[in-house]
Amino acid sequence: MQTAARSTSSSRPAMRTSSLLALAALVTLMMLAGAAEARMAFEKLTDYDFAGTTYYSVKNLSLYECQGWCREEADCQAAAFSFVVNPLSPSQETHCQLQNDSSAANPSAAPQRSANMYYMVKLQLRSENVCHRPWSFERVPNKIIRGLDNALIYTSTKEACLSACLNEKRFICRSVEYDYNNMKCVLSDSDRRSSGQFVQLVDAQGTDYFENLCLKPTQACKNTRSFANARMGVSEEKVAQYVGLHYYTDKELQVTSESACRLACEIESEFLCRSFLYLGQPQGAQYNCRLYHLDHKTLPDGPSTYLNHERPLIDHGEPIGQYFENQCEKSASAAGGNTGNSPPGTLDKIDTLPVSLDTIEDPNLTNMTRNDVNCDKTGTCYDVSVHCKDTRIAVQVRTNKPFNGRIYALGRSETCNIDVINSDAFRLDLTMAGQDCNTQSVTGVYSNTVVLQHHSVVMTKADKIYKVKCTYDMSSKNITFGMMPIRDPEMIHINSSPEAPPPRIRILDTRQREVETVRIGDRLNFRIEIPEDTPYGIFARSCVAMAKDARTSFKIIDDDGCPTDPTIFPGFTADGNALQSTYEAFRFTESYGVIFQCNVKYCLGPCEPAVCEWNMESFESLGRRRRRSIESPANETKSEDHMNISQEILVLDFGDEKREFFKADPSTDFSKDKTVTIIEPCPTKTSVLALAVTCALMILLYISTLFCYYMKKWMQPHKIVA
C-alpha cells in the first residue's frame, strides 16, 4: 500500500501539468468559440437510423422539403428521410419523419442499420463559416482513420470540435474525429478519398468520424480532382444500375453531352457533388444528367453494396447510363487549392470556407421579385399557387406582365385548357374525377402536370411546366405545403393541401344555446362539428361517457360507430358537415360532472353510415368511413392517426340548485376554465331582523368596553414626582 502511494504521488506533477495544459487549451477554444454566434447546421448519417420520438410524419416529400421543415420547426431535433424503391415501378417512395427527441445526441446510443435512409441531426455551431447547405458534416459512428492527424485539441462537446474544424485557418480541415469519453478532438486535412496514403476507416468505440461538407468544389481534394468510372471489383453496368435505382438524386438536368454533365458536377455549389450518372443523349424533355453527393466510400458497406441488390421486377427499358465518381489524383494542381504546406494566412486569400449566413425570408416577398426558375427567357415571371377544393384543384397564376398563350393539363390539352389573352391573372380548374384533366390519385394524393405555353400550338423552351399536388389528410394531422420549385428550369413542383380542421363537441339545449349546466332529463343536442367550407367529412366511434372522477364510464358509441343503447344515447345523423345526436341528460350516481370523449376521423367527402341493429331493427349511424374502406377492412392500417376530443357538462338532480352541495362534495371540483353559477333563494324577513339585532348587540358591546376602559383610567390617582 505504501509503495503504491509513493508511486501515485510521484506522478502527480506530470498529471497536474498535462491537466493544466488541457484545461488551458479548452479555455482558449471556448473563448474563441464564444466570439461567434451559434448557427444552425446539420450532420447527416447515411443508411443509419437512431431511435427517437416522431411527432410528424408525411410521405412523398423531397429530401430538401423534409430537411427544410426540420430547419424551420423549433421542436425538431432530427429528421429521418427514407427513399424505398418500389420494385414494381421501379420508383422511389419517400417518407419523412420529424423527431422532437432523438438518441443521436447520446454517445452511447447504438444506431441501427437502415437501407436507403438519411438521418439528419440538428446542430448549433459557433462558427462564421457554417455553409448554407442541407448539411455541414457527414457522420460515421464509431470509426476513425489512423495516422493522418494535423491538430489535437480538447473540447467539451462535439459541436465545439466541429466548429473548430470550420474555423481552422492553418490548413483545410477535411475531416474530424471526436472521442466522447476523453473529449479529444482531432482535425485532419485528409479524408477517406485522400490519395498517396493508405486511408481506411477502422473501428473505434466511442469515437465518431466526421467529413466536412462545407468545402468548396476545389477543396474536395488535396491536389487534382477528376471523375472516372468507379473501379471496385464490380461491373460498371451493375454499379450504374444500382445508382439509378437506389441513389437519391440531389439534382437532375438536361445536358448535351457527358462532359457537360461532368462540368455540372464539378462546379455544383448547392452541395458537394461526389458523383454523377449520365444517361446518354437527351430524348425529348427528359433529364439525362443526375448529380449526387454520394459515392461508394459514403456507403457503410462500400463496394459490397452493389453486389447485394436485386434487379427490378419490371424493366421499362430505360437506359442504365454511365456512372462516374470523384477521384483525388496524386499530382499537384493549382486548381486543387492549398495542400496544407502553405504558410498561415495564405488560405484566407485562396481557399476560405464558403460562408452563407442564416437569413429569415420576408413572407410578403413573392416570386415576382426573385430571379429564379419561375422566370423565363422572355422576362415573364410566374407566381403559381394551388388551392385544393372539394372536387377540383384550382391552379392560380399571376405574372409580372400580361401573358398571351394557354394553360392546360399535360396530355389533355384539348379537354382541360384555358386560352389566356393579354392577362396577368388567370386560373385553371383541374377536375379530380374523370379523364378530362387526367388527374392521378393515390391514397388521398391528387397530382397533375400543368403547362404554361406562349404559343397556341407549339411548345418552346420558354414555356413552363409545373407539377401540382394536393394531399387530402385523412388523419387528425394537418399537412400544408407551400410552393417548392425544384432545382431545374424545366419542371417545377407545387404541393398544397387543404387543412383538416380540428373538430369540436358542442352540447345545445332546445333553443340551440350552448350549455354547461343542465338537469337530468333535459333534452339536449350533442354535436361534433367542423367548418362547412372544407372537403372533409367526419365520422365518430368509440364514444365514452365518463364520471368526473374517471372511476366510472359508459360506452355510448361502440368501435363500429353504433350506439350501445339507443334509448340512452341514439346514433349520429348528418347535419351538413357535422354529426348530431339528440338525447336526454343523464349523470352518474357518484358524480355530477359527465365527460364525453369520442374518437373522430376524416373522410374525403361525406362518410358512409354504419348499419346497426337494436331489438331486431336495423338503422344507420354515421360512425364509419366511406364504403370502399368498409368493404376491405384489411387495408385499414392500425397505425393510422386519430383524434380524441372531449367535452364536460354538469348534470344536476331536481332541486339541487337549492342546496349548497358543492361545498361538501370535493369530487365536484370542476375545471377552472368553466363557470358554474348556482342561484340561492332570497333571504327572509326573519333572517334580516336577526342579522340586524346581532349587529346592534355587537356595536353596544364595543361601546361599553371602551367606556369602562376610559373610566378606569380616569379614576386612578396620578403620581406626583418630587
PDB file of C-alpha atoms in Angstrom, residues 246-342:
ATOM      1  CA  HIS A 246     -31.112   3.410 -55.110  1.00  0.00           C
ATOM      2  CA  TYR A 247     -29.270   6.734 -55.034  1.00  0.00           C
ATOM      3  CA  TYR A 248     -31.423   9.715 -54.163  1.00  0.00           C
ATOM      4  CA  THR A 249     -30.993  12.305 -56.912  1.00  0.00           C
ATOM      5  CA  ASP A 250     -29.830  15.620 -55.456  1.00  0.00           C
ATOM      6  CA  LYS A 251     -30.176  17.426 -58.768  1.00  0.00           C
ATOM      7  CA  GLU A 252     -31.076  16.471 -62.317  1.00  0.00           C
ATOM      8  CA  LEU A 253     -30.843  18.415 -65.530  1.00  0.00           C
ATOM      9  CA  GLN A 254     -30.726  18.042 -69.283  1.00  0.00           C
ATOM     10  CA  VAL A 255     -27.323  18.300 -70.981  1.00  0.00           C
ATOM     11  CA  THR A 256     -25.981  17.720 -74.457  1.00  0.00           C
ATOM     12  CA  SER A 257     -23.001  15.526 -73.589  1.00  0.00           C
ATOM     13  CA  GLU A 258     -21.233  13.586 -70.857  1.00  0.00           C
ATOM     14  CA  SER A 259     -18.637  16.345 -70.498  1.00  0.00           C
ATOM     15  CA  ALA A 260     -21.398  18.863 -69.779  1.00  0.00           C
ATOM     16  CA  CYS A 261     -22.744  16.607 -67.019  1.00  0.00           C
ATOM     17  CA  ARG A 262     -19.225  16.263 -65.620  1.00  0.00           C
ATOM     18  CA  LEU A 263     -18.782  20.044 -65.611  1.00  0.00           C
ATOM     19  CA  ALA A 264     -22.116  20.495 -63.823  1.00  0.00           C
ATOM     20  CA  CYS A 265     -20.895  18.202 -61.029  1.00  0.00           C
ATOM     21  CA  GLU A 266     -17.510  19.934 -60.823  1.00  0.00           C
ATOM     22  CA  ILE A 267     -18.971  23.417 -60.340  1.00  0.00           C
ATOM     23  CA  GLU A 268     -22.028  22.482 -58.245  1.00  0.00           C
ATOM     24  CA  SER A 269     -22.207  24.779 -55.200  1.00  0.00           C
ATOM     25  CA  GLU A 270     -25.531  23.883 -53.510  1.00  0.00           C
ATOM     26  CA  PHE A 271     -23.958  20.640 -52.279  1.00  0.00           C
ATOM     27  CA  LEU A 272     -20.589  18.903 -52.591  1.00  0.00           C
ATOM     28  CA  CYS A 273     -21.050  16.772 -55.732  1.00  0.00           C
ATOM     29  CA  ARG A 274     -19.183  13.450 -55.409  1.00  0.00           C
ATOM     30  CA  SER A 275     -20.591  11.551 -58.432  1.00  0.00           C
ATOM     31  CA  PHE A 276     -22.899  11.776 -61.429  1.00  0.00           C
ATOM     32  CA  LEU A 277     -24.865   9.477 -63.732  1.00  0.00           C
ATOM     33  CA  TYR A 278     -25.032  10.275 -67.446  1.00  0.00           C
ATOM     34  CA  LEU A 279     -27.959   8.581 -69.216  1.00  0.00           C
ATOM     35  CA  GLY A 280     -26.914   9.254 -72.810  1.00  0.00           C
ATOM     36  CA  GLN A 281     -28.109  11.715 -75.423  1.00  0.00           C
ATOM     37  CA  PRO A 282     -31.256  13.658 -74.482  1.00  0.00           C
ATOM     38  CA  GLN A 283     -34.576  12.289 -75.690  1.00  0.00           C
ATOM     39  CA  GLY A 284     -37.364  14.835 -75.710  1.00  0.00           C
ATOM     40  CA  ALA A 285     -37.687  16.763 -72.463  1.00  0.00           C
ATOM     41  CA  GLN A 286     -36.308  14.011 -70.224  1.00  0.00           C
ATOM     42  CA  TYR A 287     -33.378  14.658 -67.918  1.00  0.00           C
ATOM     43  CA  ASN A 288     -30.229  12.777 -68.744  1.00  0.00           C
ATOM     44  CA  CYS A 289     -27.805  14.004 -66.040  1.00  0.00           C
ATOM     45  CA  ARG A 290     -28.153  13.213 -62.333  1.00  0.00           C
ATOM     46  CA  LEU A 291     -25.876  14.644 -59.654  1.00  0.00           C
ATOM     47  CA  TYR A 292     -25.239  13.024 -56.257  1.00  0.00           C
ATOM     48  CA  HIS A 293     -23.442  13.911 -53.035  1.00  0.00           C
ATOM     49  CA  LEU A 294     -22.835  10.155 -52.525  1.00  0.00           C
ATOM     50  CA  ASP A 295     -20.124   7.832 -53.750  1.00  0.00           C
ATOM     51  CA  HIS A 296     -19.228   4.261 -52.820  1.00  0.00           C
ATOM     52  CA  LYS A 297     -16.993   5.456 -49.962  1.00  0.00           C
ATOM     53  CA  THR A 298     -20.004   7.145 -48.309  1.00  0.00           C
ATOM     54  CA  LEU A 299     -21.942   3.873 -48.124  1.00  0.00           C
ATOM     55  CA  PRO A 300     -21.308   1.834 -44.946  1.00  0.00           C
ATOM     56  CA  ASP A 301     -20.877  -1.405 -46.928  1.00  0.00           C
ATOM     57  CA  GLY A 302     -18.687   0.139 -49.623  1.00  0.00           C
ATOM     58  CA  PRO A 303     -18.428  -1.871 -52.879  1.00  0.00           C
ATOM     59  CA  SER A 304     -20.392  -4.754 -51.336  1.00  0.00           C
ATOM     60  CA  THR A 305     -23.494  -2.561 -51.585  1.00  0.00           C
ATOM     61  CA  TYR A 306     -23.649  -3.006 -55.347  1.00  0.00           C
ATOM     62  CA  LEU A 307     -23.378  -6.804 -55.137  1.00  0.00           C
ATOM     63  CA  ASN A 308     -26.243  -7.381 -52.717  1.00  0.00           C
ATOM     64  CA  HIS A 309     -29.164  -5.796 -54.547  1.00  0.00           C
ATOM     65  CA  GLU A 310     -31.878  -7.342 -56.689  1.00  0.00           C
ATOM     66  CA  ARG A 311     -32.901  -6.292 -60.167  1.00  0.00           C
ATOM     67  CA  PRO A 312     -36.332  -4.627 -60.525  1.00  0.00           C
ATOM     68  CA  LEU A 313     -39.268  -6.896 -61.268  1.00  0.00           C
ATOM     69  CA  ILE A 314     -40.307  -4.783 -64.243  1.00  0.00           C
ATOM     70  CA  ASP A 315     -37.814  -3.391 -66.754  1.00  0.00           C
ATOM     71  CA  HIS A 316     -39.094  -0.295 -68.537  1.00  0.00           C
ATOM     72  CA  GLY A 317     -36.224  -0.300 -70.966  1.00  0.00           C
ATOM     73  CA  GLU A 318     -34.766   2.973 -69.690  1.00  0.00           C
ATOM     74  CA  PRO A 319     -31.025   3.481 -70.280  1.00  0.00           C
ATOM     75  CA  ILE A 320     -28.726   2.418 -67.456  1.00  0.00           C
ATOM     76  CA  GLY A 321     -26.187   5.128 -68.192  1.00  0.00           C
ATOM     77  CA  GLN A 322     -22.582   5.657 -67.146  1.00  0.00           C
ATOM     78  CA  TYR A 323     -21.586   6.321 -63.551  1.00  0.00           C
ATOM     79  CA  PHE A 324     -18.574   8.480 -62.624  1.00  0.00           C
ATOM     80  CA  GLU A 325     -17.113   9.181 -59.186  1.00  0.00           C
ATOM     81  CA  ASN A 326     -14.868  11.831 -57.719  1.00  0.00           C
ATOM     82  CA  GLN A 327     -11.186  10.788 -57.534  1.00  0.00           C
ATOM     83  CA  CYS A 328      -8.288  12.628 -55.906  1.00  0.00           C
ATOM     84  CA  GLU A 329      -5.110  12.476 -58.005  1.00  0.00           C
ATOM     85  CA  LYS A 330      -1.538  12.468 -56.703  1.00  0.00           C
ATOM     86  CA  SER A 331      -0.232  15.240 -58.952  1.00  0.00           C
ATOM     87  CA  ALA A 332      -0.494  18.761 -57.652  1.00  0.00           C
ATOM     88  CA  SER A 333      -2.553  21.364 -59.462  1.00  0.00           C
ATOM     89  CA  ALA A 334      -3.325  24.972 -58.928  1.00  0.00           C
ATOM     90  CA  ALA A 335      -6.981  24.168 -59.160  1.00  0.00           C
ATOM     91  CA  GLY A 336      -6.678  21.815 -56.253  1.00  0.00           C
ATOM     92  CA  GLY A 337      -6.112  24.611 -53.790  1.00  0.00           C
ATOM     93  CA  ASN A 338      -3.763  24.724 -50.857  1.00  0.00           C
ATOM     94  CA  THR A 339      -2.126  21.418 -49.970  1.00  0.00           C
ATOM     95  CA  GLY A 340      -1.605  22.220 -46.366  1.00  0.00           C
ATOM     96  CA  ASN A 341       2.041  23.310 -46.714  1.00  0.00           C
ATOM     97  CA  SER A 342       1.396  26.996 -47.375  1.00  0.00           C
TER      98      SER A 342
END
